[in-house]
Amino acid sequence: MATLSHEARAFRDTVGAFATGVTVVTTTHGGAPQGMTLNSFTSVSLDPLLVLVSLAHGTRTLDGVKASRKMAVNILHRRQQDQALAFAQRGAEFPAEHAVLDPHGFYSVRHALAIMRCDIFRSEEHTSELQSPMYLV
């Protein structure tokens, strides 16, 4: 990892103090399972039911979500560090030993705390924009 500037280190330490859960997003692309660990997950709305995830550009998982228009958000239990790390390996093969294809056609992480099967669509009521923090307090 490159050396971080003082400002970047302060930012990393600040956002690192924010308590968050860990999820694994899974999908398929060309018949092959794809998945990645992330904590950039939030609930957006109860009516309609909406969630938001942020997937990095250039990942097979993002390509799969765009192509299939569906994904599963697997909320991991605190004792599922091995599964989180297995799905966090950039460029690695899909860790099939940690997942199962469910009857609905979604790959689910074994023993996940919760699994949300999602269809992807563009919301007319909610817009997401990236924001750049101006300063840290």
PDB file of N, CA and C in Angstrom, residues 17-119:
ATOM      1  N   ALA A  17     -13.705   4.569  11.968  1.00  0.00           N
ATOM      2  CA  ALA A  17     -14.343   4.547  13.286  1.00  0.00           C
ATOM      3  C   ALA A  17     -15.853   4.371  13.185  1.00  0.00           C
ATOM      4  N   PHE A  18     -16.386   4.439  11.959  1.00  0.00           N
ATOM      5  CA  PHE A  18     -17.829   4.289  11.758  1.00  0.00           C
ATOM      6  C   PHE A  18     -18.181   2.806  11.782  1.00  0.00           C
ATOM      7  N   ALA A  19     -19.020   2.416  12.720  1.00  0.00           N
ATOM      8  CA  ALA A  19     -19.419   1.013  12.837  1.00  0.00           C
ATOM      9  C   ALA A  19     -20.321   0.644  11.663  1.00  0.00           C
ATOM     10  N   THR A  20     -20.003  -0.458  11.016  1.00  0.00           N
ATOM     11  CA  THR A  20     -20.781  -0.888   9.863  1.00  0.00           C
ATOM     12  C   THR A  20     -20.786  -2.403   9.793  1.00  0.00           C
ATOM     13  N   GLY A  21     -21.747  -2.931   9.106  1.00  0.00           N
ATOM     14  CA  GLY A  21     -21.807  -4.362   8.885  1.00  0.00           C
ATOM     15  C   GLY A  21     -21.028  -4.739   7.636  1.00  0.00           C
ATOM     16  N   VAL A  22     -20.889  -6.019   7.414  1.00  0.00           N
ATOM     17  CA  VAL A  22     -20.186  -6.525   6.244  1.00  0.00           C
ATOM     18  C   VAL A  22     -21.151  -7.373   5.439  1.00  0.00           C
ATOM     19  N   THR A  23     -21.155  -7.145   4.128  1.00  0.00           N
ATOM     20  CA  THR A  23     -22.007  -7.914   3.234  1.00  0.00           C
ATOM     21  C   THR A  23     -21.162  -8.531   2.138  1.00  0.00           C
ATOM     22  N   VAL A  24     -21.739  -9.524   1.489  1.00  0.00           N
ATOM     23  CA  VAL A  24     -21.188 -10.067   0.257  1.00  0.00           C
ATOM     24  C   VAL A  24     -22.292  -9.947  -0.782  1.00  0.00           C
ATOM     25  N   VAL A  25     -21.976  -9.304  -1.909  1.00  0.00           N
ATOM     26  CA  VAL A  25     -22.918  -9.209  -3.015  1.00  0.00           C
ATOM     27  C   VAL A  25     -22.551 -10.300  -4.004  1.00  0.00           C
ATOM     28  N   THR A  26     -23.544 -11.082  -4.414  1.00  0.00           N
ATOM     29  CA  THR A  26     -23.332 -12.157  -5.375  1.00  0.00           C
ATOM     30  C   THR A  26     -24.268 -11.983  -6.557  1.00  0.00           C
ATOM     31  N   THR A  27     -23.835 -12.480  -7.707  1.00  0.00           N
ATOM     32  CA  THR A  27     -24.622 -12.413  -8.935  1.00  0.00           C
ATOM     33  C   THR A  27     -24.067 -13.449  -9.900  1.00  0.00           C
ATOM     34  N   THR A  28     -24.544 -13.461 -11.122  1.00  0.00           N
ATOM     35  CA  THR A  28     -23.985 -14.328 -12.156  1.00  0.00           C
ATOM     36  C   THR A  28     -23.714 -13.504 -13.407  1.00  0.00           C
ATOM     37  N   HIS A  29     -22.740 -13.953 -14.183  1.00  0.00           N
ATOM     38  CA  HIS A  29     -22.417 -13.299 -15.447  1.00  0.00           C
ATOM     39  C   HIS A  29     -21.982 -14.382 -16.417  1.00  0.00           C
ATOM     40  N   GLY A  30     -22.722 -14.542 -17.486  1.00  0.00           N
ATOM     41  CA  GLY A  30     -22.402 -15.591 -18.445  1.00  0.00           C
ATOM     42  C   GLY A  30     -22.486 -16.977 -17.839  1.00  0.00           C
ATOM     43  N   GLY A  31     -23.379 -17.157 -16.877  1.00  0.00           N
ATOM     44  CA  GLY A  31     -23.554 -18.433 -16.215  1.00  0.00           C
ATOM     45  C   GLY A  31     -22.576 -18.701 -15.079  1.00  0.00           C
ATOM     46  N   ALA A  32     -21.605 -17.812 -14.890  1.00  0.00           N
ATOM     47  CA  ALA A  32     -20.606 -18.000 -13.836  1.00  0.00           C
ATOM     48  C   ALA A  32     -20.932 -17.123 -12.629  1.00  0.00           C
ATOM     49  N   PRO A  33     -20.797 -17.674 -11.420  1.00  0.00           N
ATOM     50  CA  PRO A  33     -21.056 -16.861 -10.229  1.00  0.00           C
ATOM     51  C   PRO A  33     -19.972 -15.810 -10.023  1.00  0.00           C
ATOM     52  N   GLN A  34     -20.369 -14.667  -9.497  1.00  0.00           N
ATOM     53  CA  GLN A  34     -19.464 -13.570  -9.163  1.00  0.00           C
ATOM     54  C   GLN A  34     -19.829 -13.099  -7.766  1.00  0.00           C
ATOM     55  N   GLY A  35     -18.875 -12.546  -7.036  1.00  0.00           N
ATOM     56  CA  GLY A  35     -19.197 -12.028  -5.713  1.00  0.00           C
ATOM     57  C   GLY A  35     -18.058 -11.220  -5.139  1.00  0.00           C
ATOM     58  N   MET A  36     -18.422 -10.301  -4.252  1.00  0.00           N
ATOM     59  CA  MET A  36     -17.403  -9.496  -3.586  1.00  0.00           C
ATOM     60  C   MET A  36     -17.898  -9.028  -2.224  1.00  0.00           C
ATOM     61  N   THR A  37     -16.951  -8.848  -1.313  1.00  0.00           N
ATOM     62  CA  THR A  37     -17.232  -8.339   0.016  1.00  0.00           C
ATOM     63  C   THR A  37     -17.301  -6.821  -0.040  1.00  0.00           C
ATOM     64  N   LEU A  38     -18.265  -6.257   0.669  1.00  0.00           N
ATOM     65  CA  LEU A  38     -18.316  -4.810   0.793  1.00  0.00           C
ATOM     66  C   LEU A  38     -19.090  -4.413   2.037  1.00  0.00           C
ATOM     67  N   ASN A  39     -18.819  -3.207   2.494  1.00  0.00           N
ATOM     68  CA  ASN A  39     -19.585  -2.660   3.602  1.00  0.00           C
ATOM     69  C   ASN A  39     -20.303  -1.392   3.181  1.00  0.00           C
ATOM     70  N   SER A  40     -20.254  -1.084   1.890  1.00  0.00           N
ATOM     71  CA  SER A  40     -20.963   0.091   1.373  1.00  0.00           C
ATOM     72  C   SER A  40     -22.383  -0.324   0.987  1.00  0.00           C
ATOM     73  N   PHE A  41     -23.182  -0.551   2.009  1.00  0.00           N
ATOM     74  CA  PHE A  41     -24.565  -1.014   1.864  1.00  0.00           C
ATOM     75  C   PHE A  41     -25.437  -0.154   2.766  1.00  0.00           C
ATOM     76  N   THR A  42     -26.584   0.243   2.262  1.00  0.00           N
ATOM     77  CA  THR A  42     -27.513   1.002   3.095  1.00  0.00           C
ATOM     78  C   THR A  42     -28.944   0.747   2.656  1.00  0.00           C
ATOM     79  N   SER A  43     -29.849   0.829   3.609  1.00  0.00           N
ATOM     80  CA  SER A  43     -31.263   0.795   3.258  1.00  0.00           C
ATOM     81  C   SER A  43     -31.652   2.204   2.834  1.00  0.00           C
ATOM     82  N   VAL A  44     -32.498   2.323   1.817  1.00  0.00           N
ATOM     83  CA  VAL A  44     -32.877   3.618   1.264  1.00  0.00           C
ATOM     84  C   VAL A  44     -34.332   3.946   1.563  1.00  0.00           C
ATOM     85  N   SER A  45     -35.208   2.948   1.395  1.00  0.00           N
ATOM     86  CA  SER A  45     -36.638   3.231   1.506  1.00  0.00           C
ATOM     87  C   SER A  45     -37.400   1.981   1.939  1.00  0.00           C
ATOM     88  N   LEU A  46     -38.482   2.212   2.679  1.00  0.00           N
ATOM     89  CA  LEU A  46     -39.395   1.121   3.031  1.00  0.00           C
ATOM     90  C   LEU A  46     -40.542   1.016   2.039  1.00  0.00           C
ATOM     91  N   ASP A  47     -40.834   2.091   1.322  1.00  0.00           N
ATOM     92  CA  ASP A  47     -41.933   2.092   0.363  1.00  0.00           C
ATOM     93  C   ASP A  47     -41.575   2.952  -0.839  1.00  0.00           C
ATOM     94  N   PRO A  48     -41.064   2.349  -1.894  1.00  0.00           N
ATOM     95  CA  PRO A  48     -40.852   0.910  -2.077  1.00  0.00           C
ATOM     96  C   PRO A  48     -39.601   0.448  -1.324  1.00  0.00           C
ATOM     97  N   LEU A  49     -39.477  -0.878  -1.144  1.00  0.00           N
ATOM     98  CA  LEU A  49     -38.297  -1.426  -0.497  1.00  0.00           C
ATOM     99  C   LEU A  49     -37.094  -1.215  -1.413  1.00  0.00           C
ATOM    100  N   LEU A  50     -36.111  -0.447  -0.932  1.00  0.00           N
ATOM    101  CA  LEU A  50     -34.918  -0.159  -1.727  1.00  0.00           C
ATOM    102  C   LEU A  50     -33.667  -0.253  -0.866  1.00  0.00           C
ATOM    103  N   VAL A  51     -32.624  -0.827  -1.445  1.00  0.00           N
ATOM    104  CA  VAL A  51     -31.306  -0.819  -0.825  1.00  0.00           C
ATOM    105  C   VAL A  51     -30.319  -0.274  -1.849  1.00  0.00           C
ATOM    106  N   LEU A  52     -29.166   0.147  -1.358  1.00  0.00           N
ATOM    107  CA  LEU A  52     -28.120   0.711  -2.200  1.00  0.00           C
ATOM    108  C   LEU A  52     -26.801   0.048  -1.862  1.00  0.00           C
ATOM    109  N   VAL A  53     -26.073  -0.385  -2.886  1.00  0.00           N
ATOM    110  CA  VAL A  53     -24.704  -0.873  -2.701  1.00  0.00           C
ATOM    111  C   VAL A  53     -23.810  -0.107  -3.655  1.00  0.00           C
ATOM    112  N   SER A  54     -22.560   0.015  -3.290  1.00  0.00           N
ATOM    113  CA  SER A  54     -21.573   0.670  -4.151  1.00  0.00           C
ATOM    114  C   SER A  54     -20.549  -0.369  -4.569  1.00  0.00           C
ATOM    115  N   LEU A  55     -20.509  -0.644  -5.862  1.00  0.00           N
ATOM    116  CA  LEU A  55     -19.587  -1.636  -6.416  1.00  0.00           C
ATOM    117  C   LEU A  55     -18.514  -0.914  -7.228  1.00  0.00           C
ATOM    118  N   ALA A  56     -17.276  -1.326  -7.080  1.00  0.00           N
ATOM    119  CA  ALA A  56     -16.160  -0.683  -7.768  1.00  0.00           C
ATOM    120  C   ALA A  56     -16.213  -0.948  -9.265  1.00  0.00           C
ATOM    121  N   HIS A  57     -15.875   0.086 -10.041  1.00  0.00           N
ATOM    122  CA  HIS A  57     -15.754  -0.077 -11.487  1.00  0.00           C
ATOM    123  C   HIS A  57     -14.643  -1.070 -11.787  1.00  0.00           C
ATOM    124  N   GLY A  58     -14.815  -1.818 -12.863  1.00  0.00           N
ATOM    125  CA  GLY A  58     -13.781  -2.759 -13.273  1.00  0.00           C
ATOM    126  C   GLY A  58     -13.829  -4.090 -12.565  1.00  0.00           C
ATOM    127  N   THR A  59     -14.875  -4.326 -11.754  1.00  0.00           N
ATOM    128  CA  THR A  59     -14.980  -5.615 -11.070  1.00  0.00           C
ATOM    129  C   THR A  59     -15.917  -6.539 -11.840  1.00  0.00           C
ATOM    130  N   ARG A  60     -15.644  -7.835 -11.741  1.00  0.00           N
ATOM    131  CA  ARG A  60     -16.523  -8.825 -12.384  1.00  0.00           C
ATOM    132  C   ARG A  60     -17.908  -8.799 -11.757  1.00  0.00           C
ATOM    133  N   THR A  61     -17.979  -8.498 -10.463  1.00  0.00           N
ATOM    134  CA  THR A  61     -19.286  -8.457  -9.804  1.00  0.00           C
ATOM    135  C   THR A  61     -20.138  -7.333 -10.378  1.00  0.00           C
ATOM    136  N   LEU A  62     -19.574  -6.150 -10.573  1.00  0.00           N
ATOM    137  CA  LEU A  62     -20.329  -5.063 -11.183  1.00  0.00           C
ATOM    138  C   LEU A  62     -20.767  -5.437 -12.594  1.00  0.00           C
ATOM    139  N   ASP A  63     -19.874  -6.036 -13.368  1.00  0.00           N
ATOM    140  CA  ASP A  63     -20.243  -6.478 -14.716  1.00  0.00           C
ATOM    141  C   ASP A  63     -21.408  -7.459 -14.662  1.00  0.00           C
ATOM    142  N   GLY A  64     -21.364  -8.380 -13.700  1.00  0.00           N
ATOM    143  CA  GLY A  64     -22.441  -9.357 -13.562  1.00  0.00           C
ATOM    144  C   GLY A  64     -23.758  -8.735 -13.163  1.00  0.00           C
ATOM    145  N   VAL A  65     -23.723  -7.796 -12.227  1.00  0.00           N
ATOM    146  CA  VAL A  65     -24.951  -7.115 -11.787  1.00  0.00           C
ATOM    147  C   VAL A  65     -25.559  -6.342 -12.950  1.00  0.00           C
ATOM    148  N   LYS A  66     -24.732  -5.653 -13.712  1.00  0.00           N
ATOM    149  CA  LYS A  66     -25.233  -4.886 -14.853  1.00  0.00           C
ATOM    150  C   LYS A  66     -25.860  -5.804 -15.901  1.00  0.00           C
ATOM    151  N   ALA A  67     -25.227  -6.950 -16.149  1.00  0.00           N
ATOM    152  CA  ALA A  67     -25.712  -7.874 -17.170  1.00  0.00           C
ATOM    153  C   ALA A  67     -26.959  -8.638 -16.732  1.00  0.00           C
ATOM    154  N   SER A  68     -26.973  -9.119 -15.499  1.00  0.00           N
ATOM    155  CA  SER A  68     -28.082  -9.964 -15.039  1.00  0.00           C
ATOM    156  C   SER A  68     -29.251  -9.165 -14.487  1.00  0.00           C
ATOM    157  N   ARG A  69     -28.977  -7.923 -14.039  1.00  0.00           N
ATOM    158  CA  ARG A  69     -29.995  -7.057 -13.436  1.00  0.00           C
ATOM    159  C   ARG A  69     -30.551  -7.661 -12.146  1.00  0.00           C
ATOM    160  N   LYS A  70     -29.741  -8.497 -11.489  1.00  0.00           N
ATOM    161  CA  LYS A  70     -30.137  -9.047 -10.192  1.00  0.00           C
ATOM    162  C   LYS A  70     -28.892  -9.326  -9.362  1.00  0.00           C
ATOM    163  N   MET A  71     -29.100  -9.358  -8.046  1.00  0.00           N
ATOM    164  CA  MET A  71     -28.007  -9.661  -7.131  1.00  0.00           C
ATOM    165  C   MET A  71     -28.600 -10.130  -5.822  1.00  0.00           C
ATOM    166  N   ALA A  72     -27.775 -10.782  -5.027  1.00  0.00           N
ATOM    167  CA  ALA A  72     -28.152 -11.122  -3.661  1.00  0.00           C
ATOM    168  C   ALA A  72     -27.214 -10.350  -2.737  1.00  0.00           C
ATOM    169  N   VAL A  73     -27.775  -9.715  -1.723  1.00  0.00           N
ATOM    170  CA  VAL A  73     -26.990  -9.055  -0.687  1.00  0.00           C
ATOM    171  C   VAL A  73     -27.026  -9.977   0.519  1.00  0.00           C
ATOM    172  N   ASN A  74     -25.879 -10.530   0.856  1.00  0.00           N
ATOM    173  CA  ASN A  74     -25.743 -11.469   1.962  1.00  0.00           C
ATOM    174  C   ASN A  74     -25.161 -10.725   3.158  1.00  0.00           C
ATOM    175  N   ILE A  75     -25.929 -10.590   4.214  1.00  0.00           N
ATOM    176  CA  ILE A  75     -25.450  -9.914   5.421  1.00  0.00           C
ATOM    177  C   ILE A  75     -24.767 -10.966   6.289  1.00  0.00           C
ATOM    178  N   LEU A  76     -23.488 -10.732   6.542  1.00  0.00           N
ATOM    179  CA  LEU A  76     -22.697 -11.721   7.254  1.00  0.00           C
ATOM    180  C   LEU A  76     -22.817 -11.580   8.766  1.00  0.00           C
ATOM    181  N   HIS A  77     -22.660 -12.694   9.419  1.00  0.00           N
ATOM    182  CA  HIS A  77     -22.630 -12.765  10.876  1.00  0.00           C
ATOM    183  C   HIS A  77     -21.223 -12.372  11.333  1.00  0.00           C
ATOM    184  N   ARG A  78     -21.085 -11.912  12.542  1.00  0.00           N
ATOM    185  CA  ARG A  78     -19.778 -11.460  13.032  1.00  0.00           C
ATOM    186  C   ARG A  78     -18.729 -12.562  13.043  1.00  0.00           C
ATOM    187  N   ARG A  79     -19.149 -13.817  13.027  1.00  0.00           N
ATOM    188  CA  ARG A  79     -18.189 -14.922  13.021  1.00  0.00           C
ATOM    189  C   ARG A  79     -17.908 -15.441  11.606  1.00  0.00           C
ATOM    190  N   GLN A  80     -18.241 -14.675  10.583  1.00  0.00           N
ATOM    191  CA  GLN A  80     -18.013 -15.112   9.201  1.00  0.00           C
ATOM    192  C   GLN A  80     -16.844 -14.378   8.548  1.00  0.00           C
ATOM    193  N   GLN A  81     -15.804 -14.129   9.316  1.00  0.00           N
ATOM    194  CA  GLN A  81     -14.632 -13.434   8.790  1.00  0.00           C
ATOM    195  C   GLN A  81     -13.988 -14.213   7.640  1.00  0.00           C
ATOM    196  N   ASP A  82     -13.948 -15.535   7.732  1.00  0.00           N
ATOM    197  CA  ASP A  82     -13.344 -16.334   6.665  1.00  0.00           C
ATOM    198  C   ASP A  82     -14.081 -16.127   5.344  1.00  0.00           C
ATOM    199  N   GLN A  83     -15.419 -16.107   5.404  1.00  0.00           N
ATOM    200  CA  GLN A  83     -16.190 -15.886   4.188  1.00  0.00           C
ATOM    201  C   GLN A  83     -15.960 -14.479   3.644  1.00  0.00           C
ATOM    202  N   ALA A  84     -15.943 -13.488   4.531  1.00  0.00           N
ATOM    203  CA  ALA A  84     -15.704 -12.108   4.098  1.00  0.00           C
ATOM    204  C   ALA A  84     -14.349 -11.997   3.403  1.00  0.00           C
ATOM    205  N   LEU A  85     -13.329 -12.600   3.979  1.00  0.00           N
ATOM    206  CA  LEU A  85     -11.989 -12.526   3.386  1.00  0.00           C
ATOM    207  C   LEU A  85     -11.903 -13.286   2.064  1.00  0.00           C
ATOM    208  N   ALA A  86     -12.602 -14.411   1.969  1.00  0.00           N
ATOM    209  CA  ALA A  86     -12.579 -15.195   0.728  1.00  0.00           C
ATOM    210  C   ALA A  86     -13.171 -14.404  -0.438  1.00  0.00           C
ATOM    211  N   PHE A  87     -14.246 -13.675  -0.195  1.00  0.00           N
ATOM    212  CA  PHE A  87     -14.877 -12.892  -1.257  1.00  0.00           C
ATOM    213  C   PHE A  87     -14.170 -11.553  -1.483  1.00  0.00           C
ATOM    214  N   ALA A  88     -13.252 -11.181  -0.611  1.00  0.00           N
ATOM    215  CA  ALA A  88     -12.553  -9.896  -0.724  1.00  0.00           C
ATOM    216  C   ALA A  88     -11.296  -9.982  -1.588  1.00  0.00           C
ATOM    217  N   GLN A  89     -10.920 -11.155  -2.036  1.00  0.00           N
ATOM    218  CA  GLN A  89      -9.698 -11.323  -2.817  1.00  0.00           C
ATOM    219  C   GLN A  89      -9.922 -10.887  -4.263  1.00  0.00           C
ATOM    220  N   ARG A  90      -9.435  -9.696  -4.611  1.00  0.00           N
ATOM    221  CA  ARG A  90      -9.608  -9.140  -5.957  1.00  0.00           C
ATOM    222  C   ARG A  90      -8.973 -10.071  -6.999  1.00  0.00           C
ATOM    223  N   GLY A  91      -9.768 -10.418  -8.004  1.00  0.00           N
ATOM    224  CA  GLY A  91      -9.278 -11.240  -9.101  1.00  0.00           C
ATOM    225  C   GLY A  91      -9.274 -12.732  -8.832  1.00  0.00           C
ATOM    226  N   ALA A  92      -9.609 -13.144  -7.608  1.00  0.00           N
ATOM    227  CA  ALA A  92      -9.602 -14.575  -7.267  1.00  0.00           C
ATOM    228  C   ALA A  92     -10.843 -15.261  -7.842  1.00  0.00           C
ATOM    229  N   GLU A  93     -10.762 -16.557  -7.944  1.00  0.00           N
ATOM    230  CA  GLU A  93     -11.918 -17.346  -8.370  1.00  0.00           C
ATOM    231  C   GLU A  93     -13.037 -17.230  -7.338  1.00  0.00           C
ATOM    232  N   PHE A  94     -14.275 -17.413  -7.784  1.00  0.00           N
ATOM    233  CA  PHE A  94     -15.426 -17.391  -6.885  1.00  0.00           C
ATOM    234  C   PHE A  94     -15.255 -18.487  -5.844  1.00  0.00           C
ATOM    235  N   PRO A  95     -15.327 -18.157  -4.542  1.00  0.00           N
ATOM    236  CA  PRO A  95     -15.122 -19.157  -3.483  1.00  0.00           C
ATOM    237  C   PRO A  95     -16.372 -20.034  -3.289  1.00  0.00           C
ATOM    238  N   ALA A  96     -16.551 -20.977  -4.191  1.00  0.00           N
ATOM    239  CA  ALA A  96     -17.760 -21.799  -4.226  1.00  0.00           C
ATOM    240  C   ALA A  96     -18.006 -22.569  -2.933  1.00  0.00           C
ATOM    241  N   GLU A  97     -16.943 -22.858  -2.176  1.00  0.00           N
ATOM    242  CA  GLU A  97     -17.130 -23.600  -0.929  1.00  0.00           C
ATOM    243  C   GLU A  97     -17.910 -22.801   0.111  1.00  0.00           C
ATOM    244  N   HIS A  98     -18.032 -21.497  -0.092  1.00  0.00           N
ATOM    245  CA  HIS A  98     -18.749 -20.640   0.856  1.00  0.00           C
ATOM    246  C   HIS A  98     -20.140 -20.239   0.365  1.00  0.00           C
ATOM    247  N   ALA A  99     -20.568 -20.778  -0.774  1.00  0.00           N
ATOM    248  CA  ALA A  99     -21.845 -20.332  -1.345  1.00  0.00           C
ATOM    249  C   ALA A  99     -22.656 -21.517  -1.853  1.00  0.00           C
ATOM    250  N   VAL A 100     -23.937 -21.264  -2.028  1.00  0.00           N
ATOM    251  CA  VAL A 100     -24.844 -22.278  -2.561  1.00  0.00           C
ATOM    252  C   VAL A 100     -25.817 -21.586  -3.511  1.00  0.00           C
ATOM    253  N   LEU A 101     -26.158 -22.256  -4.610  1.00  0.00           N
ATOM    254  CA  LEU A 101     -27.162 -21.737  -5.538  1.00  0.00           C
ATOM    255  C   LEU A 101     -28.530 -22.079  -4.971  1.00  0.00           C
ATOM    256  N   ASP A 102     -29.322 -21.059  -4.669  1.00  0.00           N
ATOM    257  CA  ASP A 102     -30.620 -21.317  -4.047  1.00  0.00           C
ATOM    258  C   ASP A 102     -31.690 -21.608  -5.110  1.00  0.00           C
ATOM    259  N   PRO A 103     -32.872 -22.060  -4.710  1.00  0.00           N
ATOM    260  CA  PRO A 103     -33.922 -22.422  -5.663  1.00  0.00           C
ATOM    261  C   PRO A 103     -34.400 -21.262  -6.535  1.00  0.00           C
ATOM    262  N   HIS A 104     -34.080 -20.030  -6.161  1.00  0.00           N
ATOM    263  CA  HIS A 104     -34.504 -18.855  -6.920  1.00  0.00           C
ATOM    264  C   HIS A 104     -33.454 -18.414  -7.941  1.00  0.00           C
ATOM    265  N   GLY A 105     -32.325 -19.137  -8.011  1.00  0.00           N
ATOM    266  CA  GLY A 105     -31.284 -18.815  -8.968  1.00  0.00           C
ATOM    267  C   GLY A 105     -30.266 -17.805  -8.479  1.00  0.00           C
ATOM    268  N   PHE A 106     -30.221 -17.549  -7.170  1.00  0.00           N
ATOM    269  CA  PHE A 106     -29.265 -16.613  -6.584  1.00  0.00           C
ATOM    270  C   PHE A 106     -28.202 -17.401  -5.818  1.00  0.00           C
ATOM    271  N   TYR A 107     -26.959 -16.941  -5.888  1.00  0.00           N
ATOM    272  CA  TYR A 107     -25.916 -17.523  -5.057  1.00  0.00           C
ATOM    273  C   TYR A 107     -25.981 -16.870  -3.685  1.00  0.00           C
ATOM    274  N   SER A 108     -26.069 -17.695  -2.657  1.00  0.00           N
ATOM    275  CA  SER A 108     -26.177 -17.218  -1.279  1.00  0.00           C
ATOM    276  C   SER A 108     -24.980 -17.724  -0.490  1.00  0.00           C
ATOM    277  N   VAL A 109     -24.455 -16.854   0.373  1.00  0.00           N
ATOM    278  CA  VAL A 109     -23.349 -17.251   1.243  1.00  0.00           C
ATOM    279  C   VAL A 109     -23.911 -18.178   2.321  1.00  0.00           C
ATOM    280  N   ARG A 110     -23.251 -19.310   2.484  1.00  0.00           N
ATOM    281  CA  ARG A 110     -23.703 -20.280   3.488  1.00  0.00           C
ATOM    282  C   ARG A 110     -23.742 -19.630   4.875  1.00  0.00           C
ATOM    283  N   HIS A 111     -24.827 -19.857   5.590  1.00  0.00           N
ATOM    284  CA  HIS A 111     -25.011 -19.407   6.972  1.00  0.00           C
ATOM    285  C   HIS A 111     -25.026 -17.883   7.137  1.00  0.00           C
ATOM    286  N   ALA A 112     -25.336 -17.144   6.060  1.00  0.00           N
ATOM    287  CA  ALA A 112     -25.446 -15.686   6.179  1.00  0.00           C
ATOM    288  C   ALA A 112     -26.560 -15.355   7.170  1.00  0.00           C
ATOM    289  N   LEU A 113     -26.400 -14.240   7.836  1.00  0.00           N
ATOM    290  CA  LEU A 113     -27.398 -13.787   8.799  1.00  0.00           C
ATOM    291  C   LEU A 113     -28.719 -13.475   8.099  1.00  0.00           C
ATOM    292  N   ALA A 114     -28.631 -12.858   6.927  1.00  0.00           N
ATOM    293  CA  ALA A 114     -29.813 -12.548   6.116  1.00  0.00           C
ATOM    294  C   ALA A 114     -29.389 -12.472   4.662  1.00  0.00           C
ATOM    295  N   ILE A 115     -30.337 -12.763   3.771  1.00  0.00           N
ATOM    296  CA  ILE A 115     -30.076 -12.701   2.331  1.00  0.00           C
ATOM    297  C   ILE A 115     -31.219 -11.932   1.686  1.00  0.00           C
ATOM    298  N   MET A 116     -30.863 -10.899   0.943  1.00  0.00           N
ATOM    299  CA  MET A 116     -31.857 -10.121   0.205  1.00  0.00           C
ATOM    300  C   MET A 116     -31.653 -10.375  -1.279  1.00  0.00           C
ATOM    301  N   ARG A 117     -32.657 -10.912  -1.939  1.00  0.00           N
ATOM    302  CA  ARG A 117     -32.604 -11.127  -3.380  1.00  0.00           C
ATOM    303  C   ARG A 117     -33.166  -9.871  -4.037  1.00  0.00           C
ATOM    304  N   CYS A 118     -32.379  -9.264  -4.901  1.00  0.00           N
ATOM    305  CA  CYS A 118     -32.725  -7.944  -5.428  1.00  0.00           C
ATOM    306  C   CYS A 118     -32.761  -7.922  -6.943  1.00  0.00           C
ATOM    307  N   ASP A 119     -33.750  -7.225  -7.489  1.00  0.00           N
ATOM    308  CA  ASP A 119     -33.786  -6.866  -8.896  1.00  0.00           C
ATOM    309  C   ASP A 119     -33.231  -5.456  -9.007  1.00  0.00           C
TER     310      ASP A 119
END
